[in-house]
């Protein structure tokens, strides 16, 4: 028996473990201090009432022979019609027309960002932005694919554009980006689409944070941009949109027009899913179907607005201090340049010790993250306000 040796090439990610350990050590040494975590990457607001009601009704269905549900419908890879059509309608509101068989229900974006790779040879070269959500690099490393990076930095506003001299076969784009909060306009995405087409490459577009986008010039779906349907797969999630991080549901769009080497990627994905996946629970799917109802959209936007206000508090504080940052306006993440040339971990220690505020060192998300720092809007309004006051007092000194 031989193991997949590619696993040995994975870099250990000490980022969140080290943040947790350093925070715990500080709290133990200073039990009287009120430490505020602006490092939370998870949602904190509860599910929308309309979602909870739909899930309760679905549980009740499961309690009676007449309405009990087993495996989901085969023909849609176990996605229920109500959910698929609610997603189709949500795309229509963005001006995007999808066929129902282009929508695949999943247990979240993280799984599909990795699972989709089953469709592709490990000889493909993968292009990732740096910094970005670390799961893309890890999933490709497990398969032994070569990874090249598009450098995101202060000069390009953490929105790298394609370099025509670089060859890539699979291109991940995360917009709005985790950790930088930077988001592409439709025009910028068109440049990426043209680049992908010039190479016959595929874009994997991670839209996990699309519901935070308010600026009308920014794309919420890559399919808002002409020409995307034959070169892009889009991966979406209810996690940040509707607080489903603990419920688990997402959806992936694989258009019918997407073909490579004569094969339909839609058919390959359907085959992959029906072999290795048995669907998302009925109760979860019914909850998710309520998210894009009229009432659902109103209720989830209240939670998103809550986080958006927190992001605004943080952004305003940084504006007052004259600190450079991206994100915060169309994203729950604020990505700031560490003051006084501090490196990411030095600033982490300084904020923890002097302001009792915890953030995430940017260097943990890629080499270009060094000297930057991520704060998130997922805390409570009170703690965010208090953290902003403390940071202001500290950095004004
Ligand atoms: N994609 C990005 C960019 C993320 O930041 C996250 C979670 O933080 C995910 C995907 C994971 O989403 P899900 O909870 O749907 O698996």
JSON list of C-alpha atoms and ligand atoms in Angstrom, two decimals, residues 41 106-111 113 132-133 136 174 176-178 206-209 235-240 244-245 248-250 333 374, ligand 1:
[
{"chain": "A", "resi": 41, "resn": "UNK", "atom": "CA", "xyz": [-14.07, 34.27, 9.89]},
{"chain": "A", "resi": 106, "resn": "UNK", "atom": "CA", "xyz": [-23.57, 20.93, -2.54]},
{"chain": "A", "resi": 107, "resn": "UNK", "atom": "CA", "xyz": [-22.74, 20.90, 1.15]},
{"chain": "A", "resi": 108, "resn": "UNK", "atom": "CA", "xyz": [-20.74, 24.13, 0.75]},
{"chain": "A", "resi": 109, "resn": "UNK", "atom": "CA", "xyz": [-18.21, 25.96, -1.35]},
{"chain": "A", "resi": 110, "resn": "UNK", "atom": "CA", "xyz": [-15.12, 24.51, 0.31]},
{"chain": "A", "resi": 111, "resn": "UNK", "atom": "CA", "xyz": [-15.91, 20.94, -0.77]},
{"chain": "A", "resi": 113, "resn": "UNK", "atom": "CA", "xyz": [-13.52, 24.12, -4.68]},
{"chain": "A", "resi": 132, "resn": "UNK", "atom": "CA", "xyz": [-6.12, 34.04, -1.16]},
{"chain": "A", "resi": 133, "resn": "UNK", "atom": "CA", "xyz": [-8.24, 31.47, 0.69]},
{"chain": "A", "resi": 136, "resn": "UNK", "atom": "CA", "xyz": [-7.34, 26.21, -3.26]},
{"chain": "A", "resi": 174, "resn": "UNK", "atom": "CA", "xyz": [-12.19, 34.75, -5.51]},
{"chain": "A", "resi": 176, "resn": "UNK", "atom": "CA", "xyz": [-14.85, 39.57, -3.20]},
{"chain": "A", "resi": 177, "resn": "UNK", "atom": "CA", "xyz": [-11.60, 38.07, -2.04]},
{"chain": "A", "resi": 178, "resn": "UNK", "atom": "CA", "xyz": [-10.84, 36.39, 1.24]},
{"chain": "A", "resi": 206, "resn": "UNK", "atom": "CA", "xyz": [-15.58, 31.53, -5.97]},
{"chain": "A", "resi": 207, "resn": "UNK", "atom": "CA", "xyz": [-18.51, 33.82, -5.21]},
{"chain": "A", "resi": 208, "resn": "UNK", "atom": "CA", "xyz": [-18.85, 32.95, -1.50]},
{"chain": "A", "resi": 209, "resn": "UNK", "atom": "CA", "xyz": [-19.07, 36.65, -0.54]},
{"chain": "A", "resi": 235, "resn": "UNK", "atom": "CA", "xyz": [-19.03, 28.12, -6.79]},
{"chain": "A", "resi": 236, "resn": "UNK", "atom": "CA", "xyz": [-21.45, 29.67, -4.31]},
{"chain": "A", "resi": 237, "resn": "UNK", "atom": "CA", "xyz": [-22.34, 29.22, -0.67]},
{"chain": "A", "resi": 238, "resn": "UNK", "atom": "CA", "xyz": [-25.14, 29.94, 1.77]},
{"chain": "A", "resi": 239, "resn": "UNK", "atom": "CA", "xyz": [-22.55, 30.22, 4.55]},
{"chain": "A", "resi": 240, "resn": "UNK", "atom": "CA", "xyz": [-21.89, 33.94, 4.55]},
{"chain": "A", "resi": 244, "resn": "UNK", "atom": "CA", "xyz": [-25.23, 28.54, 6.97]},
{"chain": "A", "resi": 245, "resn": "UNK", "atom": "CA", "xyz": [-21.66, 27.83, 8.15]},
{"chain": "A", "resi": 248, "resn": "UNK", "atom": "CA", "xyz": [-23.91, 23.44, 5.28]},
{"chain": "A", "resi": 249, "resn": "UNK", "atom": "CA", "xyz": [-25.28, 24.19, 1.84]},
{"chain": "A", "resi": 250, "resn": "UNK", "atom": "CA", "xyz": [-23.94, 25.66, -1.37]},
{"chain": "A", "resi": 333, "resn": "UNK", "atom": "CA", "xyz": [-13.09, 41.62, 5.42]},
{"chain": "A", "resi": 374, "resn": "UNK", "atom": "CA", "xyz": [-7.11, 41.10, 8.26]},
{"chain": "B", "resi": 1, "resn": "LIG", "atom": "N1", "xyz": [-14.64, 30.18, -0.22]},
{"chain": "B", "resi": 1, "resn": "LIG", "atom": "C1", "xyz": [-14.10, 31.20, 0.46]},
{"chain": "B", "resi": 1, "resn": "LIG", "atom": "C2", "xyz": [-13.39, 32.26, -0.29]},
{"chain": "B", "resi": 1, "resn": "LIG", "atom": "C3", "xyz": [-14.19, 31.26, 1.85]},
{"chain": "B", "resi": 1, "resn": "LIG", "atom": "O1", "xyz": [-13.63, 32.27, 2.51]},
{"chain": "B", "resi": 1, "resn": "LIG", "atom": "C4", "xyz": [-14.88, 30.23, 2.52]},
{"chain": "B", "resi": 1, "resn": "LIG", "atom": "C5", "xyz": [-15.00, 30.24, 4.00]},
{"chain": "B", "resi": 1, "resn": "LIG", "atom": "O2", "xyz": [-14.49, 31.01, 4.73]},
{"chain": "B", "resi": 1, "resn": "LIG", "atom": "C6", "xyz": [-15.42, 29.20, 1.78]},
{"chain": "B", "resi": 1, "resn": "LIG", "atom": "C7", "xyz": [-15.29, 29.19, 0.41]},
{"chain": "B", "resi": 1, "resn": "LIG", "atom": "C8", "xyz": [-16.11, 28.06, 2.47]},
{"chain": "B", "resi": 1, "resn": "LIG", "atom": "O3", "xyz": [-17.47, 28.11, 2.26]},
{"chain": "B", "resi": 1, "resn": "LIG", "atom": "P1", "xyz": [-18.43, 26.98, 2.81]},
{"chain": "B", "resi": 1, "resn": "LIG", "atom": "O4", "xyz": [-18.73, 27.28, 4.24]},
{"chain": "B", "resi": 1, "resn": "LIG", "atom": "O5", "xyz": [-19.63, 27.08, 1.91]},
{"chain": "B", "resi": 1, "resn": "LIG", "atom": "O6", "xyz": [-17.73, 25.66, 2.64]}
]
